[in-house]
Tab-separated table of C-alpha atoms and ligand atoms in Angstrom:
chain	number	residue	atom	x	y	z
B	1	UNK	CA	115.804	127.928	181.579
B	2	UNK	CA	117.188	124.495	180.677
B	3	UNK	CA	119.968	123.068	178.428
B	4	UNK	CA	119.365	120.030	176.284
B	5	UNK	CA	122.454	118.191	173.828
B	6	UNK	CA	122.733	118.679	170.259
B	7	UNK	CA	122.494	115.123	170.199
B	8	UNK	CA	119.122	114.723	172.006
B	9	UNK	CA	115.726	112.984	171.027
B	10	UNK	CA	112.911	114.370	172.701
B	11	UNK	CA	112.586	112.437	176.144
B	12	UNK	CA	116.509	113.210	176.988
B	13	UNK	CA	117.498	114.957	180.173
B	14	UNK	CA	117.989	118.564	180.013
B	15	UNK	CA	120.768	120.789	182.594
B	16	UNK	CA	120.354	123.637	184.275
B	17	UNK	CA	123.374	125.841	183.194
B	18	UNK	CA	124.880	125.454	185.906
B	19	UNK	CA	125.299	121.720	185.736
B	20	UNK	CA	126.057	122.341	181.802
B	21	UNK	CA	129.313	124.486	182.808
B	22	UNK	CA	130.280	121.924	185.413
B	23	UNK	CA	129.548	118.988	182.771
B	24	UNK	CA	131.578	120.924	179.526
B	25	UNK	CA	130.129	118.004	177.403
B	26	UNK	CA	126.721	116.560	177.727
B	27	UNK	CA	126.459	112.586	178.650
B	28	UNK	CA	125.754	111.979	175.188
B	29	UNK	CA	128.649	113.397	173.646
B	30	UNK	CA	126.591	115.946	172.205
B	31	UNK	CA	127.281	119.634	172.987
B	32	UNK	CA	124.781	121.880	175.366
B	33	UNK	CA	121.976	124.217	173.498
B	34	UNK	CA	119.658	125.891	175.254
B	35	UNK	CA	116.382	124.172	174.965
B	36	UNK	CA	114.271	127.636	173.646
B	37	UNK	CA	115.957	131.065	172.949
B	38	UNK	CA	114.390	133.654	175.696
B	39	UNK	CA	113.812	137.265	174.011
B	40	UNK	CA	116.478	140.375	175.263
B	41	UNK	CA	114.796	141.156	178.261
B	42	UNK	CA	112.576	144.371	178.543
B	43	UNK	CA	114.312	146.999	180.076
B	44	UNK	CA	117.591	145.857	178.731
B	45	UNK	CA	119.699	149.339	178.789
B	46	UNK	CA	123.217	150.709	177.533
B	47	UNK	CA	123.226	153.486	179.459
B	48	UNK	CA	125.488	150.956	182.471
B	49	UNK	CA	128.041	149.935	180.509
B	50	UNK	CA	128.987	146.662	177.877
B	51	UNK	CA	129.046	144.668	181.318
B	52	UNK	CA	125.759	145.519	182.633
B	53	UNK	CA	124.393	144.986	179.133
B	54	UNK	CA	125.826	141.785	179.253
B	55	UNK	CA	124.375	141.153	182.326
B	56	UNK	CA	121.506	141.789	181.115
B	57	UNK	CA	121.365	139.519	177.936
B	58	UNK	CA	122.962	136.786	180.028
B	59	UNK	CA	119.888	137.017	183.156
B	60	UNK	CA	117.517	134.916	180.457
B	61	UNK	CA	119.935	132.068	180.675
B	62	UNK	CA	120.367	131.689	184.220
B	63	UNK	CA	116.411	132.076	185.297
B	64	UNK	CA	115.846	129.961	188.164
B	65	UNK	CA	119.891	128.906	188.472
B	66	UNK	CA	121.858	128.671	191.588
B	67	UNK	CA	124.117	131.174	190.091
B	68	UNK	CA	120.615	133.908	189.111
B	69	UNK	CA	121.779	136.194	192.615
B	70	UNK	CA	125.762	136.110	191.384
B	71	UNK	CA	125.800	136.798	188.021
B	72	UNK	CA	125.457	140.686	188.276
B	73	UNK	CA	129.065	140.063	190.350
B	74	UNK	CA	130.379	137.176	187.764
B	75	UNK	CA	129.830	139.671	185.139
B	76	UNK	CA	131.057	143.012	187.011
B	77	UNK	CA	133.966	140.666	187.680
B	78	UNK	CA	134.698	138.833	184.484
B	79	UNK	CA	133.732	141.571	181.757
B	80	UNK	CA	136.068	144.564	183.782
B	81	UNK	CA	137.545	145.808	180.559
B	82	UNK	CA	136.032	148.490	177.622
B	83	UNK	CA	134.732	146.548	174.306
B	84	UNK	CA	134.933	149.598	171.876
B	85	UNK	CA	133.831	150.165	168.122
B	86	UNK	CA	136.738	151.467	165.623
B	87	UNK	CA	134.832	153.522	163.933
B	88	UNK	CA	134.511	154.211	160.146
B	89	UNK	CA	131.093	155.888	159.183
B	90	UNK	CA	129.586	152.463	159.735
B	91	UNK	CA	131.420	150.110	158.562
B	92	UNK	CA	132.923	149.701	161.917
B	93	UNK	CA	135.268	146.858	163.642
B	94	UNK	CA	134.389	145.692	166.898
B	95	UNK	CA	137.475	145.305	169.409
B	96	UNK	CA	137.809	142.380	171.650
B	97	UNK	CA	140.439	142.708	172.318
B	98	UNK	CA	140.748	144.842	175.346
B	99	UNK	CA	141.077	141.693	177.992
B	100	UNK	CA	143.925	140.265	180.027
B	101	UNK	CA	145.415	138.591	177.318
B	102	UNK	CA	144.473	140.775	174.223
B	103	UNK	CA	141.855	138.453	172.246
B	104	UNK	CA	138.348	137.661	172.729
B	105	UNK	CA	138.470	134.422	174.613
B	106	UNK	CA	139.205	136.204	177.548
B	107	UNK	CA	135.262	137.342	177.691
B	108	UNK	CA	134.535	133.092	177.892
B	109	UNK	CA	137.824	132.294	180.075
B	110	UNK	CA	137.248	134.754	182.588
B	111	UNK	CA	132.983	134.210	182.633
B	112	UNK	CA	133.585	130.543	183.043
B	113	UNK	CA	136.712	130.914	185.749
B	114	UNK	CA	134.587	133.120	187.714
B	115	UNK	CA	131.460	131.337	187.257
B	116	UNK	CA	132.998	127.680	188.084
B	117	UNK	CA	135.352	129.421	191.428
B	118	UNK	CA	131.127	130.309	192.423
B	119	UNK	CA	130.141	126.774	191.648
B	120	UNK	CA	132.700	124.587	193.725
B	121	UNK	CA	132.894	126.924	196.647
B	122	UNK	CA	129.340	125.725	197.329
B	123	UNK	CA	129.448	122.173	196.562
B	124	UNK	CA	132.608	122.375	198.192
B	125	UNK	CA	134.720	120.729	195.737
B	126	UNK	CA	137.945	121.293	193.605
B	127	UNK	CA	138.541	120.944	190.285
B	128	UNK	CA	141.597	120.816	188.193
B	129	UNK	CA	141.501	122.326	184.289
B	130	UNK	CA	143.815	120.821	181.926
B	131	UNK	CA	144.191	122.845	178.539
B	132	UNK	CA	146.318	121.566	175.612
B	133	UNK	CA	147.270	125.100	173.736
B	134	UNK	CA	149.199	125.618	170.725
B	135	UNK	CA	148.723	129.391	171.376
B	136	UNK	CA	145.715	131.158	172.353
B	137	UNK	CA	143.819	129.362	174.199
B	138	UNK	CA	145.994	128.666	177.047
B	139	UNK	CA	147.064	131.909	177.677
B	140	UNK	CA	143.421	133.493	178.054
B	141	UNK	CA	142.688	130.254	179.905
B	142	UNK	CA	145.960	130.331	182.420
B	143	UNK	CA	145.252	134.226	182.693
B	144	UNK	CA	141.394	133.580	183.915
B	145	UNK	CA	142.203	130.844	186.609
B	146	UNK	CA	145.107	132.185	188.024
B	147	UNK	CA	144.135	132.770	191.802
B	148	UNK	CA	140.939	131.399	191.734
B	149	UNK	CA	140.014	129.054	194.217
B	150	UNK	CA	138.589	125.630	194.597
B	151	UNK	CA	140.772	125.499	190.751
B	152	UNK	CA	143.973	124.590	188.904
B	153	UNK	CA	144.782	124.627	185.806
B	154	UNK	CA	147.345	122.764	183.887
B	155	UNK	CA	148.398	123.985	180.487
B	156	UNK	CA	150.358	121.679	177.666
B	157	UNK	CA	152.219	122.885	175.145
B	158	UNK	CA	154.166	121.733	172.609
B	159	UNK	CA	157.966	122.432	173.069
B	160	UNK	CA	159.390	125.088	170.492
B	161	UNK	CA	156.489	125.422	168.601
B	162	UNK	CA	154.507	128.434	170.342
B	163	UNK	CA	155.906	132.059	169.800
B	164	UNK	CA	157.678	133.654	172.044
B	165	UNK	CA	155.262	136.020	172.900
B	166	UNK	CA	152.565	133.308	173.064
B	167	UNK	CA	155.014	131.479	175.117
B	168	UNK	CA	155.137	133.896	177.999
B	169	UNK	CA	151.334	134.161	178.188
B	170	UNK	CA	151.643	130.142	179.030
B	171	UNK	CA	154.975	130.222	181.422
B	172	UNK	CA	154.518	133.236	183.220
B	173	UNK	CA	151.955	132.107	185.987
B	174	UNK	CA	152.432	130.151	189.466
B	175	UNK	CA	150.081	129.039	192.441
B	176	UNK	CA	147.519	127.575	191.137
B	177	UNK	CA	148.100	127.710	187.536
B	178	UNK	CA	151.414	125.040	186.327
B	179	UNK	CA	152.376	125.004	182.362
B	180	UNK	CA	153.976	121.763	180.866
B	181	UNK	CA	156.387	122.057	177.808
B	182	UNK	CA	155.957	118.951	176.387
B	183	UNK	CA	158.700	116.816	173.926
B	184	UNK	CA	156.199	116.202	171.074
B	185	UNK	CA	153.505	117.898	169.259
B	186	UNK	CA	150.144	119.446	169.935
B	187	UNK	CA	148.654	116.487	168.924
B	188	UNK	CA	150.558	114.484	171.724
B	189	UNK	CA	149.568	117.427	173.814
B	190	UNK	CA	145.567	116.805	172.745
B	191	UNK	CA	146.496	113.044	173.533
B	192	UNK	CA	147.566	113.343	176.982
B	193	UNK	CA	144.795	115.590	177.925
B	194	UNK	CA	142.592	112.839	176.518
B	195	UNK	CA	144.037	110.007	178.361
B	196	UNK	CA	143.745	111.653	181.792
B	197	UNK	CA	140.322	112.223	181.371
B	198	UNK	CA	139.618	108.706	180.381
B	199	UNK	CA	142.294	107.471	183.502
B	200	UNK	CA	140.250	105.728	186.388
B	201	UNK	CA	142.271	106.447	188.989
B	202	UNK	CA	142.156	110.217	188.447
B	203	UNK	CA	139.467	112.205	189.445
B	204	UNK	CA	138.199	116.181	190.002
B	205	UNK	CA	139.822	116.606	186.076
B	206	UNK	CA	137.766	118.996	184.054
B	207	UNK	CA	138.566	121.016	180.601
B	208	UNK	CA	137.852	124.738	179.362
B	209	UNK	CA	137.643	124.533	176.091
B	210	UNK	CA	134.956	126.511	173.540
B	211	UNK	CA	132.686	123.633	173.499
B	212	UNK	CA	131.586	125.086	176.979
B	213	UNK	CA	128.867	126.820	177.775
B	214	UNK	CA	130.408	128.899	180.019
B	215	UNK	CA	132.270	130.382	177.365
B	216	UNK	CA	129.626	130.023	174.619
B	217	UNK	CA	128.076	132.274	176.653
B	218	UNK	CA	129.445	135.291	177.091
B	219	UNK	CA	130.109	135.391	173.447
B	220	UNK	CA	126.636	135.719	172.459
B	221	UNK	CA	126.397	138.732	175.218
B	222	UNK	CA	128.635	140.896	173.265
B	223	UNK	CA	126.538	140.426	170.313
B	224	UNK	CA	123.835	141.645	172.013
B	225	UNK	CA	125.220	144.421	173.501
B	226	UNK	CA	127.365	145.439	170.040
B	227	UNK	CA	123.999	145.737	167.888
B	228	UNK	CA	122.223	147.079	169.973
B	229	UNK	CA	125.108	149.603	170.342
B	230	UNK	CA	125.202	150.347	166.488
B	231	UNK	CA	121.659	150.836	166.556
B	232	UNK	CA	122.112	153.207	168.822
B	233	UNK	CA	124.949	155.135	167.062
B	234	UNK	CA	123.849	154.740	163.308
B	235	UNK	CA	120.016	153.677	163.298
B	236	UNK	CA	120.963	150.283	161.401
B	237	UNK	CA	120.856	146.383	161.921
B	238	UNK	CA	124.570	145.788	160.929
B	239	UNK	CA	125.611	142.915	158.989
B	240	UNK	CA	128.297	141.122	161.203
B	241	UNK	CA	131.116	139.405	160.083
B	242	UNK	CA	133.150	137.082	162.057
B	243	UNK	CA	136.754	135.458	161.829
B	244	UNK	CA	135.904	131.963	162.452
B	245	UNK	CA	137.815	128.334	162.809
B	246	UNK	CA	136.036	126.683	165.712
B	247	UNK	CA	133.200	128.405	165.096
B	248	UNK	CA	132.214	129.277	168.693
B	249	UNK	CA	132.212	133.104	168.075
B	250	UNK	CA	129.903	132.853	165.126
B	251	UNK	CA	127.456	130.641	167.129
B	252	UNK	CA	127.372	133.449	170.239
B	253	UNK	CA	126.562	135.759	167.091
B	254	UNK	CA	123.767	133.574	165.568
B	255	UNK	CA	122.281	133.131	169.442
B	256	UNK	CA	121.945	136.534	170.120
B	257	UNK	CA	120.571	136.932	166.727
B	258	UNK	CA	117.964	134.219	167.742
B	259	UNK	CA	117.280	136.554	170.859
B	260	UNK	CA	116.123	139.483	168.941
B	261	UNK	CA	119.350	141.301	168.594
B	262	UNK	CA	119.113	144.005	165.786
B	263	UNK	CA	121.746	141.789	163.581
B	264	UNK	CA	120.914	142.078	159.855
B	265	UNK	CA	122.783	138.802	158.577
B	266	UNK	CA	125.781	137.248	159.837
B	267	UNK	CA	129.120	136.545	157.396
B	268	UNK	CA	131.692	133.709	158.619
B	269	UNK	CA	135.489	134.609	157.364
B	270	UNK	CA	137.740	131.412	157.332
B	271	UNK	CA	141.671	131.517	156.501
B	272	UNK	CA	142.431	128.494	154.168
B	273	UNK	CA	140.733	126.097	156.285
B	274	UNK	CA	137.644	125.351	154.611
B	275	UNK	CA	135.425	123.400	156.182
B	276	UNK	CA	132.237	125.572	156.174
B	277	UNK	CA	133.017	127.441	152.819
B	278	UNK	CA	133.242	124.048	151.054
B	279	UNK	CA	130.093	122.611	152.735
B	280	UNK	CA	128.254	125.765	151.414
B	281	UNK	CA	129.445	125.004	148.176
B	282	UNK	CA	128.817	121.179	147.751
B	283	UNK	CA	126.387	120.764	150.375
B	284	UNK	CA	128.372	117.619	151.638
B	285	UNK	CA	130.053	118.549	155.176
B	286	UNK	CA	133.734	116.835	155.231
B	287	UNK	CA	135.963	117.314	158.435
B	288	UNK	CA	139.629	117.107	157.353
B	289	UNK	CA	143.287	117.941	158.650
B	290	UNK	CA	143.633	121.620	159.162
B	291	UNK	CA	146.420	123.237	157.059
B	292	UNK	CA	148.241	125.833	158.812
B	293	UNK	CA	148.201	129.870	158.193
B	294	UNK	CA	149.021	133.325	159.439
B	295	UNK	CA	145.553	133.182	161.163
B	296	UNK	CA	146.723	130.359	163.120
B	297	UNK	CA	144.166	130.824	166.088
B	298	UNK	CA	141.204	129.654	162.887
B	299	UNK	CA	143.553	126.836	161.731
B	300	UNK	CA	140.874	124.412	162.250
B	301	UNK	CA	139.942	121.540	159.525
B	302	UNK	CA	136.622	119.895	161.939
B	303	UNK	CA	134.913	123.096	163.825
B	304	UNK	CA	134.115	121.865	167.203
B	305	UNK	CA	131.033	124.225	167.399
B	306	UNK	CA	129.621	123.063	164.030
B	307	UNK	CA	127.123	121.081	165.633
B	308	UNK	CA	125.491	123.916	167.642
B	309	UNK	CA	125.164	125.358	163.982
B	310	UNK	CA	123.947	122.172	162.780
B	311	UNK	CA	121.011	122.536	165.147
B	312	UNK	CA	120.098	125.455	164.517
B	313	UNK	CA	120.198	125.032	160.853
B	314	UNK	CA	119.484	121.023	160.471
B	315	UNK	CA	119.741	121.035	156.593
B	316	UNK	CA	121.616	122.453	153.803
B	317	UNK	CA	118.834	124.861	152.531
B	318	UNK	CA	118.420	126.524	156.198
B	319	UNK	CA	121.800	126.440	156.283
B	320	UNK	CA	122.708	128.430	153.719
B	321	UNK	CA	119.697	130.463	153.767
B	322	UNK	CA	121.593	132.011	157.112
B	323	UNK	CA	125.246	131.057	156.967
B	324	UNK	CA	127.281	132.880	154.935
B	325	UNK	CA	131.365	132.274	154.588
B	326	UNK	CA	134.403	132.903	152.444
B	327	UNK	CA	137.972	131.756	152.673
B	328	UNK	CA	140.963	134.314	152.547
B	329	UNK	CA	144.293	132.907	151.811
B	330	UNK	CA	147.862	134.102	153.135
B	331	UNK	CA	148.971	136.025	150.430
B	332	UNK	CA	145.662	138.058	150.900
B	333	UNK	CA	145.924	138.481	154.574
B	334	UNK	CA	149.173	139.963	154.231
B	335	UNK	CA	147.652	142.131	150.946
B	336	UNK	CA	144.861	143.381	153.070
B	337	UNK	CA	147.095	144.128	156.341
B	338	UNK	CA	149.431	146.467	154.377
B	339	UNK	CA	146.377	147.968	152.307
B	340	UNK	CA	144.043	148.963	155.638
B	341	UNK	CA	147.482	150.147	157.308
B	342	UNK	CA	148.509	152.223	154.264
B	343	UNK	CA	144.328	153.606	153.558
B	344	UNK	CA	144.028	155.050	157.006
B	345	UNK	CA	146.561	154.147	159.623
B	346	UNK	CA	145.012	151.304	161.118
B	347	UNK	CA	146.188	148.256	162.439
B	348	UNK	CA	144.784	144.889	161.929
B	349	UNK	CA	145.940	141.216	162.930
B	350	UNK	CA	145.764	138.408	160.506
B	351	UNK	CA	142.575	137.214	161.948
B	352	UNK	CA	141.177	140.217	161.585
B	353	UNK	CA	142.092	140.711	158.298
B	354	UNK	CA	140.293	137.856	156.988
B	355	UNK	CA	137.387	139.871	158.288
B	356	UNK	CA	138.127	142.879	156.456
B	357	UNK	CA	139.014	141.087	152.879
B	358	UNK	CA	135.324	139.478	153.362
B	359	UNK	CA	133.512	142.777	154.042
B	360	UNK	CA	135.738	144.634	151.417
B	361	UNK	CA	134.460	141.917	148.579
B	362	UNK	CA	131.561	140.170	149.905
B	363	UNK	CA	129.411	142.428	151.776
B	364	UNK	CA	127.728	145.211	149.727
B	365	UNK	CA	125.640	146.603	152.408
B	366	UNK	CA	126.881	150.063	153.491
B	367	UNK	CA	126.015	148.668	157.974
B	368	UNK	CA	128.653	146.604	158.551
B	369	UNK	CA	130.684	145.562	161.788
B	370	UNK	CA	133.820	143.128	161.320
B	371	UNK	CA	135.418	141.849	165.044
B	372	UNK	CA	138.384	141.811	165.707
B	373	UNK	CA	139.782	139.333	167.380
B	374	UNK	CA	142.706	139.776	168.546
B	375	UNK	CA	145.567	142.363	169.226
B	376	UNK	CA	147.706	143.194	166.293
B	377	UNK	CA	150.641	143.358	168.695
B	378	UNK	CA	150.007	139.169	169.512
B	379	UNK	CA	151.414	138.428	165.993
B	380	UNK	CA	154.090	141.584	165.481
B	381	UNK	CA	155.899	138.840	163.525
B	382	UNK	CA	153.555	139.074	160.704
B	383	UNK	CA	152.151	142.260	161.202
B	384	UNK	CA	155.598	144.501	162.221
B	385	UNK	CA	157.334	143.778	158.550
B	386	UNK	CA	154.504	144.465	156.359
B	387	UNK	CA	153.169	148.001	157.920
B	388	UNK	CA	157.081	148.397	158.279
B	389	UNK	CA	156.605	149.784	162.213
B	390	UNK	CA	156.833	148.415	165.307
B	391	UNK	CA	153.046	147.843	167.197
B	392	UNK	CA	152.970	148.812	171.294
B	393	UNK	CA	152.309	146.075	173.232
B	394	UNK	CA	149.104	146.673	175.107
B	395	UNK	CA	149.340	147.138	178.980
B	396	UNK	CA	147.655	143.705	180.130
B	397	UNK	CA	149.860	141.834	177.856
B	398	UNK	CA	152.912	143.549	178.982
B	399	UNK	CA	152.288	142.271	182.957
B	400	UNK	CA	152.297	139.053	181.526
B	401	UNK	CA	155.326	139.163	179.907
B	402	UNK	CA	157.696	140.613	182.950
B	403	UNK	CA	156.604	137.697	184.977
B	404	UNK	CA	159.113	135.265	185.295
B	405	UNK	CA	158.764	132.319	183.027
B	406	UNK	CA	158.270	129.000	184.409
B	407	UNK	CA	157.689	125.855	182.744
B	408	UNK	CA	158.276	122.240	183.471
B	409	UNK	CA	159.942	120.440	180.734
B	410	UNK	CA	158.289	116.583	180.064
B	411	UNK	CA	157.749	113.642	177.905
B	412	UNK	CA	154.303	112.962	176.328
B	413	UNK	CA	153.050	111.002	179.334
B	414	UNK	CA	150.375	112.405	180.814
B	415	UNK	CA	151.680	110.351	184.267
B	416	UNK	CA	154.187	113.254	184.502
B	417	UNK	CA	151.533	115.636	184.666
B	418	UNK	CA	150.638	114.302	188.430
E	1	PLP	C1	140.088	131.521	168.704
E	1	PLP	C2	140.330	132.626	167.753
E	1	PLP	C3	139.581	132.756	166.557
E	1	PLP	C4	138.548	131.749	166.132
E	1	PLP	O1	137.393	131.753	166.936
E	1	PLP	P1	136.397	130.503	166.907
E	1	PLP	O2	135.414	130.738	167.978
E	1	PLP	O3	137.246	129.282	167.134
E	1	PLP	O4	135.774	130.483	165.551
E	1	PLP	C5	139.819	133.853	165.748
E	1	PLP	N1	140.762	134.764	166.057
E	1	PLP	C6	141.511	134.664	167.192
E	1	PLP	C7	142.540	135.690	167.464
E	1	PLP	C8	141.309	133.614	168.072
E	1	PLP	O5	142.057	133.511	169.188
């Protein structure tokens, strides 16, 4: 199996996914595809688990990689957590949220730690990660490296701008994994990280962010495993909808569609960021600022995965013919929060509930799944006041937060950083 770029013509260079994980970006600029979807392999079973299932939908990929004979391990390793349905006589949410740091990005952060420690221990080389986080990403990321070797991570965050909950999944780390608290914003953060990369005199500097395939990954294994897991439990292809700002989750969705997972149509849910709904609408696709919102992990005004969509769907009438998306304000997260809570008990974040408003007026068809993306207890600032209870903290993300906290505090120079 071999990886070309988004931005290829048809005599380019392709990767082996290996080299694609290494790489994060293709030489082009362009973002890694692979060059043909392989089918779900025969034999694929649920009877071993979500992580041998994964496995399983992930082998295809790696055919003929120097990382074929680990990935049973990588997986075993990386996917150690349960990935259960809330069930509701089918129309179900899908929990993600059952990782290290209580959202889905631990199934890419953890896949691509474990996948990269593989990597340099055989080339024998180091590498060191720099993430600029203004919340999620970080944590999942810091959580994922931590004590993996051949790596370090860095992790930049804007000064008295992350919660304090989100703050503790940066700070609480040490060995390998250092967190900056930076005098300035996250776009001086995103600056910095920028301007190392682009410094001569550094070298061994990599990223982890979603444009990776390592993390693109593992996203479309869950999808594969999930249907096939409704199937099993109701008989139905599920329509699947997805709380979405970069975009990456929805791709893993629409690749494991392309794979022959038993995925009826797939529904994007934005917050007020409307990039995709608007291009839907006017067929004209306009990058802008992103506004910010109570789904603050989707506040994203130019999707960095829209260009994996864009090659999969080249034009405006294939695009809409399998992209669908709606935006969801605020005011109607917080209205559809309190109204799931106060219908049946159940507790939703604000991505989450993005998801739900979309099924609840868009989708019609009685199969649905919506995912949930992260733990309700991550944003008990929004959530606590409006369901008027307190929400536990789940186990993983209550190590993290009796660590000690331990930050450096710095300018925006990325010279402080070394
Ligand atoms: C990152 C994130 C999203 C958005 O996912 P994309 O892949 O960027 O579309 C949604 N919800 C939560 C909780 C997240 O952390």
């Amino acid at each position: 199996m071999r990886f070309i770029s988004t931005r290829a013509d048809s005599n380019a260079p392709s990767f082996s996914a290996s080299d694609a994980i290494l790489k994060g970006l293709a030489p082009d600029g362009g973002l890694f595809v692979p060059e043909s979807f392989p089918r779900i392999p025969q034999g694929f079973t649920l009877a071993k688990g979500a992580w041998y299932a994964m496995y399983q939908s992930l082998l295809p990929y790696f055919e003929g990689d120097e990382l074929e004979g680990e990935l049973e391990d990588i997986c075993r390793n990386a996917f150690n957590f349960p990935v259960p349905f809330h069930r509701n006589g089918g129309r179900d949410t899908l929990e993600l949220y059952f990782g290290p740091t209580a959202a889905f990005k631990d199934f890419g952060a953890r896949f691509l730690a474990f996948s990269m420690e593989r990597l340099l221990a055989k080339r024998n080389e180091d590498l060191t990660i720099l993430v600029a986080t203004s919340g999620d990403t970080g944590g999942a990321v810091a959580s994922a490296f931590h004590n993996r070797s051949h790596l370090s991570v860095k992790v930049l965050f804007p000064k008295g701008r992350v919660a304090e909950r989100q703050r503790r999944q940066l700070t609480g780390w040490d060995g390998n994994v250092s967190s900056y608290e930076v005098e300035g914003s996250f776009d001086d953060c995103q600056r910095m990280v920028k301007e190392a990369f682009m410094d001569p005199e550094l070298s061994g500097l990599s990223s982890a962010n979603s444009i990776n395939l390592g993390r693109l990954l593992p996203q479309m294994a869950y999808y594969v495993y999930a249907s096939s897991m409704y199937r099993l439990i109701y008989g139905e292809d599920p329509v699947i909808v997805i709380p979405s700002g970069n975009v990456g989750n929805a791709t893993g969705a629409y690749w494991a569609k392309e794979m022959g997972a038993p995925i009826s149509r797939i529904v994007l849910a934005a917050n007020a960021n409307r990039p995709i709904t608007d291009y839907l609408e006017t067929g004209k696709y306009e990058p802008r600022p992103s506004v910010m919102t109570l789904a603050n992990a989707m506040d994203v005004g130019a999707p960095s995965n829209i260009e994996r969509l864009f090659h999969l769907f080249p034009d405006i009438s294939s695009f809409r013919a399998s992209v669908s998306a709606a935006s969801v304000s605020d005011e109607v997260i917080r209205a559809t929060i309190k109204e799931v809570y106060e219908e049946s008990g159940y507790v939703i974040c604000p991505h989450t509930a993005c998801g739900e408003r979309v099924r609840r007026d868009l989708v019609s068809e009685p199969w649905s799944i919506v995912v949930s993306t992260a733990h309700p207890a991550k944003f008990n600032d929004t959530v606590e006041s409006l369901i008027g209870r307190t929400v536990a903290i789940p186990e993983s993300l209550y190590g993290i937060m009796q660590r000690p906290s331990v930050a450096k505090s710095i300018a925006a120079d990325y010279h402080l950083l070394f």
